mmCIF file of C-alpha atoms and ligand atoms in Angstrom:
data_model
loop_
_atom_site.group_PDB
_atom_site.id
_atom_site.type_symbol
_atom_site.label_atom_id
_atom_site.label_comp_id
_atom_site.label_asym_id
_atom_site.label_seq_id
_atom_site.Cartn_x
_atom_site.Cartn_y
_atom_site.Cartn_z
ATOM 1 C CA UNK A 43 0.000 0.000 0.000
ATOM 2 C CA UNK A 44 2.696 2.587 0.622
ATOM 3 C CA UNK A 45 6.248 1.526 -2.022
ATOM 4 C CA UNK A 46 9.113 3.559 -1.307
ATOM 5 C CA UNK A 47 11.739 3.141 -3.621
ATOM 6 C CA UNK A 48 15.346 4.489 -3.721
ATOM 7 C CA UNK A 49 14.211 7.663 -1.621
ATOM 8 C CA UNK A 50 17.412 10.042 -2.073
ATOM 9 C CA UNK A 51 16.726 13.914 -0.096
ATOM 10 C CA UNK A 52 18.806 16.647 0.439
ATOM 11 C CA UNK A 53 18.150 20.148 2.735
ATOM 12 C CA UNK A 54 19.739 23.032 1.061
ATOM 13 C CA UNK A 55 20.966 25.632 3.810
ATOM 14 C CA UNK A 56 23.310 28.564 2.597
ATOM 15 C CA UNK A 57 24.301 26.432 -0.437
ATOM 16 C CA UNK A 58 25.578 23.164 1.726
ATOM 17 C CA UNK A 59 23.472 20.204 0.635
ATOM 18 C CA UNK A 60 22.924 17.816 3.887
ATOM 19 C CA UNK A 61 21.783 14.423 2.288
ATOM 20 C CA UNK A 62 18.895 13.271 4.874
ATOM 21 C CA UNK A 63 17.954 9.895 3.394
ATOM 22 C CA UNK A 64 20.572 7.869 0.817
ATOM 23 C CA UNK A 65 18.251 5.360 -1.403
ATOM 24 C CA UNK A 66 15.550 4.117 0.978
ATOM 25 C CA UNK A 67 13.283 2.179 0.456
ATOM 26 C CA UNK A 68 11.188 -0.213 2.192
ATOM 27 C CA UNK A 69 7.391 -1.631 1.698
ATOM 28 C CA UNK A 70 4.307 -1.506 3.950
ATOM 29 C CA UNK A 71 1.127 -3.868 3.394
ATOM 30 C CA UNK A 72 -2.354 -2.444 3.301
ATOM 31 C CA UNK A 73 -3.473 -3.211 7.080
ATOM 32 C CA UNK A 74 0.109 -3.326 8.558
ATOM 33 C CA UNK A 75 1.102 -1.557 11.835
ATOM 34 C CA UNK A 76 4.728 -0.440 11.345
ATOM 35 C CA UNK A 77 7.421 1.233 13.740
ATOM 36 C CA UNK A 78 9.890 3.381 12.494
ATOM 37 C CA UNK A 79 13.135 4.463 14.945
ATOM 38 C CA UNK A 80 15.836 6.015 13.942
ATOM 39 C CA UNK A 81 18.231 8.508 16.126
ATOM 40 C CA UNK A 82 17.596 12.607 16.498
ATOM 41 C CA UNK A 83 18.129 13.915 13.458
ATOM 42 C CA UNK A 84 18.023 10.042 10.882
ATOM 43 C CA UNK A 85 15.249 11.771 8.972
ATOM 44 C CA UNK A 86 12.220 10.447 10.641
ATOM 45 C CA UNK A 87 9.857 13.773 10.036
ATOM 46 C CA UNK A 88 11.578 14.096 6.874
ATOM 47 C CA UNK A 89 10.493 11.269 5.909
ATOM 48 C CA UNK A 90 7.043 11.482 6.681
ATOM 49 C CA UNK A 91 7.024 14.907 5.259
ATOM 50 C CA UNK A 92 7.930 13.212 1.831
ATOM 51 C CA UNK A 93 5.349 10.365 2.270
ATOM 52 C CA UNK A 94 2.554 12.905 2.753
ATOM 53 C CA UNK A 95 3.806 14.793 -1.022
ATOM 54 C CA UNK A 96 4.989 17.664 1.154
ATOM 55 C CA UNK A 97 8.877 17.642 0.206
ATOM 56 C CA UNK A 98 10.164 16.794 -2.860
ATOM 57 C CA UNK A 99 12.648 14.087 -3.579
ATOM 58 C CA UNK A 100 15.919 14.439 -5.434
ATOM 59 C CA UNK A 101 15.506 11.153 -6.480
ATOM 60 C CA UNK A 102 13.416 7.737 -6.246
ATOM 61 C CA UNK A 103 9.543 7.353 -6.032
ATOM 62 C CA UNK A 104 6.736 6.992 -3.559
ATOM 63 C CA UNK A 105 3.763 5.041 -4.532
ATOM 64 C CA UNK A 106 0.147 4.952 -1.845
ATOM 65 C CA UNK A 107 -1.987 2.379 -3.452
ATOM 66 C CA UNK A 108 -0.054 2.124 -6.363
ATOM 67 C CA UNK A 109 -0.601 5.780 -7.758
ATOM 68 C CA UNK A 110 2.618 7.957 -7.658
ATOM 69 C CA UNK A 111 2.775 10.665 -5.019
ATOM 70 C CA UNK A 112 3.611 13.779 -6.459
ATOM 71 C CA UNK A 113 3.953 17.118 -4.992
ATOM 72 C CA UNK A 114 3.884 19.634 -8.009
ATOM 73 C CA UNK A 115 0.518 17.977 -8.810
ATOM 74 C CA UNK A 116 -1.038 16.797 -5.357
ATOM 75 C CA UNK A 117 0.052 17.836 -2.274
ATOM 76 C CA UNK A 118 -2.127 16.730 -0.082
ATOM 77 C CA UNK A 119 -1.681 13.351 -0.755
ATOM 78 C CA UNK A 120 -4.318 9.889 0.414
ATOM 79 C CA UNK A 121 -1.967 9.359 3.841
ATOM 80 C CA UNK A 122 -3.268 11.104 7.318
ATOM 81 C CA UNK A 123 -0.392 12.931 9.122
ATOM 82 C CA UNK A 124 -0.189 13.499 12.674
ATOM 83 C CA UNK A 125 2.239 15.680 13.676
ATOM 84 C CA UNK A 126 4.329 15.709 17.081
ATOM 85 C CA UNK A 127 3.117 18.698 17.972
ATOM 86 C CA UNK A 128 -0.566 19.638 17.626
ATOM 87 C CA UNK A 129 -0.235 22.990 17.591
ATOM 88 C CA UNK A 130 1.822 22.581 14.512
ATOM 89 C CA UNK A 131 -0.996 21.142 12.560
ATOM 90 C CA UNK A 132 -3.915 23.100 13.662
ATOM 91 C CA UNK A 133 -4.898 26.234 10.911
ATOM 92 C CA UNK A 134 -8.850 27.243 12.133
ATOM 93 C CA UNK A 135 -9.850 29.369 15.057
ATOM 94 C CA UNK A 136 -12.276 27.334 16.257
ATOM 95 C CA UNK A 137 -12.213 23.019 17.446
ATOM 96 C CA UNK A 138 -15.078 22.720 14.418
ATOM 97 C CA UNK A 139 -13.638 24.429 12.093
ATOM 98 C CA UNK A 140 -10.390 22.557 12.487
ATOM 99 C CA UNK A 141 -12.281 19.130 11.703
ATOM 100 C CA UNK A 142 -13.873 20.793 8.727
ATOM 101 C CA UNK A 143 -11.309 22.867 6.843
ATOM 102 C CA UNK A 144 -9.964 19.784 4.870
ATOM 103 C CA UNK A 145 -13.560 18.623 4.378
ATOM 104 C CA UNK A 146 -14.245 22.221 2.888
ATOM 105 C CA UNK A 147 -11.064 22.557 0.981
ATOM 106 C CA UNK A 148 -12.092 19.281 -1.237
ATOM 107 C CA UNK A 149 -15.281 20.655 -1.483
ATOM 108 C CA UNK A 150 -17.369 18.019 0.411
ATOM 109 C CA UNK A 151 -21.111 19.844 0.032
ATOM 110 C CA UNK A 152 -22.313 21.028 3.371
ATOM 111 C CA UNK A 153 -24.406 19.120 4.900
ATOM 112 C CA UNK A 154 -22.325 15.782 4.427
ATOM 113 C CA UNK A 155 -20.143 18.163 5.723
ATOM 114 C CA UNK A 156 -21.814 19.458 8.916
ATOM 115 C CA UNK A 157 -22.818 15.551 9.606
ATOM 116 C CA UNK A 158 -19.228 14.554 9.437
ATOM 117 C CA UNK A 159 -18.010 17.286 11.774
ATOM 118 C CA UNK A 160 -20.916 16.341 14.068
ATOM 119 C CA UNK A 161 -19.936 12.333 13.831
ATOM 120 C CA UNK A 162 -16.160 13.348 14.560
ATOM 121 C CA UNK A 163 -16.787 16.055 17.271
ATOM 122 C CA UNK A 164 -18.946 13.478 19.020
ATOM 123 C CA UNK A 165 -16.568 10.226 18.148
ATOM 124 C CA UNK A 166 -13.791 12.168 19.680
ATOM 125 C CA UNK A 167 -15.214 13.670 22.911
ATOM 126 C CA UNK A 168 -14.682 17.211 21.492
ATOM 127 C CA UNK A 169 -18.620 18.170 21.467
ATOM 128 C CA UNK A 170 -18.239 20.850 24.634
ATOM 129 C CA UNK A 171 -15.201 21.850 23.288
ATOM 130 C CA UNK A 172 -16.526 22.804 19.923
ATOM 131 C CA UNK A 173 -16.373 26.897 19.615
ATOM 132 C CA UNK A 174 -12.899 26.828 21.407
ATOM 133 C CA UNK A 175 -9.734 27.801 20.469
ATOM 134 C CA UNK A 176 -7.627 24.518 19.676
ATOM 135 C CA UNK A 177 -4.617 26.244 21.469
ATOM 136 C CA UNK A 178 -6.842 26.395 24.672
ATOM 137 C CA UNK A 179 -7.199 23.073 24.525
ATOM 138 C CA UNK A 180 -5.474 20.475 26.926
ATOM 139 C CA UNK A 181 -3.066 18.343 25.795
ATOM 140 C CA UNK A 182 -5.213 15.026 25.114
ATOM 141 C CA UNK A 183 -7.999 17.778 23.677
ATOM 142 C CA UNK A 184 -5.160 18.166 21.452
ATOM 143 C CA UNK A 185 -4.281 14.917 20.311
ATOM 144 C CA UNK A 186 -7.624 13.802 20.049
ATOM 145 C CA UNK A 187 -8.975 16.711 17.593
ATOM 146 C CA UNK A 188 -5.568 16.220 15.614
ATOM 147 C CA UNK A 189 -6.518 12.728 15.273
ATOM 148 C CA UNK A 190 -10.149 13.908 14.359
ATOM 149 C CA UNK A 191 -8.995 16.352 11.637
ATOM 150 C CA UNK A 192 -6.866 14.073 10.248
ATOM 151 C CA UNK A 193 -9.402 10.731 9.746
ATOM 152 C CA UNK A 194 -12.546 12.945 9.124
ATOM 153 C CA UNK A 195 -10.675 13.209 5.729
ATOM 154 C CA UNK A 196 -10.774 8.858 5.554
ATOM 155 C CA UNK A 197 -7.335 8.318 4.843
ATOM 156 C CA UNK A 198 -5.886 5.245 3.544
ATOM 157 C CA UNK A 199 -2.782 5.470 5.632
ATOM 158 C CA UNK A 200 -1.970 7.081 8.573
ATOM 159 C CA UNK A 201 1.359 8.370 10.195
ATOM 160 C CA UNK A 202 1.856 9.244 13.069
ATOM 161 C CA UNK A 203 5.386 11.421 14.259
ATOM 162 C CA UNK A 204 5.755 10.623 18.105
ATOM 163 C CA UNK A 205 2.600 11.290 18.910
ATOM 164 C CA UNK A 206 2.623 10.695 22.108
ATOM 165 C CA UNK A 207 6.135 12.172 23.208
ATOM 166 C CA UNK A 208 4.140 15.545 24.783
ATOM 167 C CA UNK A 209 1.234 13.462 26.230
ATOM 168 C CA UNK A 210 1.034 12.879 29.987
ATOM 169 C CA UNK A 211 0.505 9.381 31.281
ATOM 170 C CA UNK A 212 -3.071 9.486 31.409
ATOM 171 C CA UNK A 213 -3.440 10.515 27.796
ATOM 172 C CA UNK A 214 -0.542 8.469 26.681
ATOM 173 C CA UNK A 215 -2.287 5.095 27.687
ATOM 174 C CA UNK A 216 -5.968 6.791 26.094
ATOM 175 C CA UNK A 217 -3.877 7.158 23.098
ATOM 176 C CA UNK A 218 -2.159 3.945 22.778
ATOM 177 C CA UNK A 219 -5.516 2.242 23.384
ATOM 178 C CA UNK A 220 -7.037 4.822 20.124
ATOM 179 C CA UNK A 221 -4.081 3.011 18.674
ATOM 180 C CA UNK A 222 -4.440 -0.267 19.563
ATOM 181 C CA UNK A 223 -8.109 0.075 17.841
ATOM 182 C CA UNK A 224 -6.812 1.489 14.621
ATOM 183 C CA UNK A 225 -4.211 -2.245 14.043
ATOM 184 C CA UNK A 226 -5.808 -4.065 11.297
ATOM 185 C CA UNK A 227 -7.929 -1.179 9.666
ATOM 186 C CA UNK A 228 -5.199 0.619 7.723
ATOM 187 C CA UNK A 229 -1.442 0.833 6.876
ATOM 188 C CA UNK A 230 0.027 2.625 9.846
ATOM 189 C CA UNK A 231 3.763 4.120 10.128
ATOM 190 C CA UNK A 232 4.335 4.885 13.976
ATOM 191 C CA UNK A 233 7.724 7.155 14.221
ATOM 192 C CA UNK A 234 8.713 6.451 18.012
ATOM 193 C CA UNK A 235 11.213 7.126 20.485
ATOM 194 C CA UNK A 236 9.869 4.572 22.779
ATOM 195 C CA UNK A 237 10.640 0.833 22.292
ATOM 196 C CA UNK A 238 7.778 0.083 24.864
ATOM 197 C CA UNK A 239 5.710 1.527 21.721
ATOM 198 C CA UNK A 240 7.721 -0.293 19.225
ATOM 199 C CA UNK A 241 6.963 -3.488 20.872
ATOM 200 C CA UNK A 242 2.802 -3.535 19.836
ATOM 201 C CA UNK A 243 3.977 -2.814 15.933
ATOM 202 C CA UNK A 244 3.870 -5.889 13.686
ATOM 203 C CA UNK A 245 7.013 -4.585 11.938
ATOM 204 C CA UNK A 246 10.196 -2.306 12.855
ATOM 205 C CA UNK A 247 12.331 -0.170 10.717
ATOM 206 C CA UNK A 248 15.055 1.123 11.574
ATOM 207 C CA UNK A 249 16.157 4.270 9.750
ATOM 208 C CA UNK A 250 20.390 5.154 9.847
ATOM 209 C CA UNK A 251 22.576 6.863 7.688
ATOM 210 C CA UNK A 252 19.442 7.726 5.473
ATOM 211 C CA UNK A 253 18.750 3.783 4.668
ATOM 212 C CA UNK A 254 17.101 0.800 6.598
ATOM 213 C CA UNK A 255 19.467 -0.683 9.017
ATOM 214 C CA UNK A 256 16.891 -3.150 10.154
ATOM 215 C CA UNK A 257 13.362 -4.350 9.191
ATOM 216 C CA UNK A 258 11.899 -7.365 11.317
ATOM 217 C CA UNK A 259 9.955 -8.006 13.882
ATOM 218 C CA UNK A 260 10.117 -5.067 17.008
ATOM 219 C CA UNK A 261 11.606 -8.115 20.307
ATOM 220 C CA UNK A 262 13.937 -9.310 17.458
ATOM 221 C CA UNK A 263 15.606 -5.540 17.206
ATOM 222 C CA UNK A 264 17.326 -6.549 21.006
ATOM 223 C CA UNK A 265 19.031 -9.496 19.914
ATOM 224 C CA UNK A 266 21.211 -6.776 17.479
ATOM 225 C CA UNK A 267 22.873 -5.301 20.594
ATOM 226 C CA UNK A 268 26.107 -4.287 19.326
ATOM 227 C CA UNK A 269 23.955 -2.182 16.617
ATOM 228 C CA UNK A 270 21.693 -0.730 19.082
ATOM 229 C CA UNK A 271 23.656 2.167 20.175
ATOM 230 C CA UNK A 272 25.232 2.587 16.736
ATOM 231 C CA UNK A 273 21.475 3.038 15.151
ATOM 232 C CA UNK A 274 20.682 5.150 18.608
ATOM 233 C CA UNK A 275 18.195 2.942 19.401
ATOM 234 C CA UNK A 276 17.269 2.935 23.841
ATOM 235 C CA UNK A 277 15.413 -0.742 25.096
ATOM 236 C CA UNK A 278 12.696 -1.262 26.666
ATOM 237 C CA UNK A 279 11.932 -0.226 30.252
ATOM 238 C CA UNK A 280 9.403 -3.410 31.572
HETATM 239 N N1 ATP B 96 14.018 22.534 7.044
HETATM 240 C C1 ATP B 96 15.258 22.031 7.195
HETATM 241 N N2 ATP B 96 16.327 22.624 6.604
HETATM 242 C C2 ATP B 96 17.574 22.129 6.755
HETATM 243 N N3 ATP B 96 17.852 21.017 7.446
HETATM 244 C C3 ATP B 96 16.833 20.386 8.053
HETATM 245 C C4 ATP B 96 15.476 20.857 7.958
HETATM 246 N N4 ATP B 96 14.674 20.027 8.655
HETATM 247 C C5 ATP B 96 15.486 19.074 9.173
HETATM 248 N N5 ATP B 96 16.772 19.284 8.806
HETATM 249 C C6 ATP B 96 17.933 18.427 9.143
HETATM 250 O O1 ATP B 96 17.715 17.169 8.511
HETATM 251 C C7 ATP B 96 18.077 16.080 9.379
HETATM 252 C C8 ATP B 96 16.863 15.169 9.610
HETATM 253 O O2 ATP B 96 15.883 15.890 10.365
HETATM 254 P P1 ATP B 96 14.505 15.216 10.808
HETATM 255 O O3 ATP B 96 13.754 16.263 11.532
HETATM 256 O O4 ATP B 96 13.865 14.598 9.632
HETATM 257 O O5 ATP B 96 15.025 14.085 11.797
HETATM 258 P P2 ATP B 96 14.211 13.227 12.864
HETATM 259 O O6 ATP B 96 14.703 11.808 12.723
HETATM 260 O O7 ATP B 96 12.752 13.461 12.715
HETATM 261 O O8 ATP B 96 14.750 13.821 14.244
HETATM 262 P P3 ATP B 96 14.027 13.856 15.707
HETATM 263 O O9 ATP B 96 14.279 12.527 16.322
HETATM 264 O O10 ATP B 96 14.757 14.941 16.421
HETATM 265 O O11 ATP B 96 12.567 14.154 15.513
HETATM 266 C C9 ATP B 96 18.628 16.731 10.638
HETATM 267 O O12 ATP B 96 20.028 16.813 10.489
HETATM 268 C C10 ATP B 96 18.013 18.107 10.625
HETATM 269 O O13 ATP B 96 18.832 19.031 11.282
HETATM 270 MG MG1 MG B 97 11.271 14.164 14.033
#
């Protein structure tokens, strides 16, 4: 479902070219749940920036359910992002009108519209939160209306960038459990810091030196202990 194939990206800053990711590529099936770890800096967002048609490759090709994602043409792309930070994603003034402004930007007619906002505000627990600010909101309000805006639009995909890194335990274990729901339904790529999290995917990648080091099973990974600290890569706490 997503095809990555010899991924090659490079930031320009002040004319010095910093290649971020050296002919990646990697596979992930239609209803697979799969990690992706990688040290600060690997190329983790970039990557997921790329997936979603929002960078531009130098080279190589990404493919979501076989059609070619291209970012002169379509930039929004059929894969859900959810950003680290919330605040980072959210565009509208108001919790409603941040579940309906990709809804109203492809034009959906309004009242399929005003139905889906209603079925999301309500699915997410966002109903009495509706004419607020999202940057009043607390930080599970957050998550949850990022995660609303993002699968009102019915992705085929979804990634997710650390989404639970500024989360407090309470909403951490809400969110894993959102997640936990989602395995099965649709590809998902799950950029974490935390092997704990690592351990529920079905798959881990590991992303060094712009390529994947590693691509098995997530308890596998701590048999490769020699490579861990190489790839940056903590274990798990329990
Ligand atoms: N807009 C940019 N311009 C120039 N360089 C950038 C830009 N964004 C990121 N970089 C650099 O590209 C590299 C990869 O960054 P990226 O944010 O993709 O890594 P990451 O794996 O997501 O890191 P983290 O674990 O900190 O989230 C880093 O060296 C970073 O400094
Ligand atoms: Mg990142």
């Amino acid at each position: 479902m997503i095809a990555v194939h010899d991924l090659i990206f490079e930031y320009k800053t002040d004319g010095i070219k910093i290649r971020v990711l050296d002919g990646l590529s990697f596979n992930i099936g239609g209803d697979e749940w799969v990690a992706l770890m990688g040290a600060n800096g690997s190329g983790k967002t970039t990557l997921s920036l790329l997936l979603k048609g929002l960078l531009t490759p130098l080279s190589g090709r990404i493919f979501i359910n076989g059609n070619l994602v291209d970012p002169s043409r379509e930039p929004e792309g059929s894969l859900g992002l959810v950003f680290q930070n919330p605040d980072h994603q959210f565009v509208a003034p108001t919790v409603e009108q941040e579940i309906a402004f990709g809804l109203e930007n492809r034009g959906v007619e309004p009242v399929k519209l005003r139905e889906k906002v209603e079925q999301h505000l309500s699915a997410y627990q966002l109903l009495d939160h509706r004419h607020r600010s999202p940057s009043q909101l607390s930080g599970g309000e957050k998550r949850r209306l990022s995660l609303a805006s993002v699968l009102v639009m019915e992705p085929t995909g979804l990634i997710f960038d650390e989404p639970t890194t500024l989360l407090d335990p309470q909403d951490r274990d809400d969110f894993l459990k959102f997640m936990l729901s989602m395995k099965g339904k649709m590809a998902i790529l799950f950029i974490t810091p935390y092997p704990d999290e690592a351990l529920i995917a079905d798959r881990l990648l590991i992303l060094h030196r712009g390529k994947i080091a590693y691509d098995d099973q997530p308890s596998k990974v701590f048999n490769h202990s020699t490579q861990l600290k190489e790839w940056g890569i903590g274990v798990p706490s329990g």
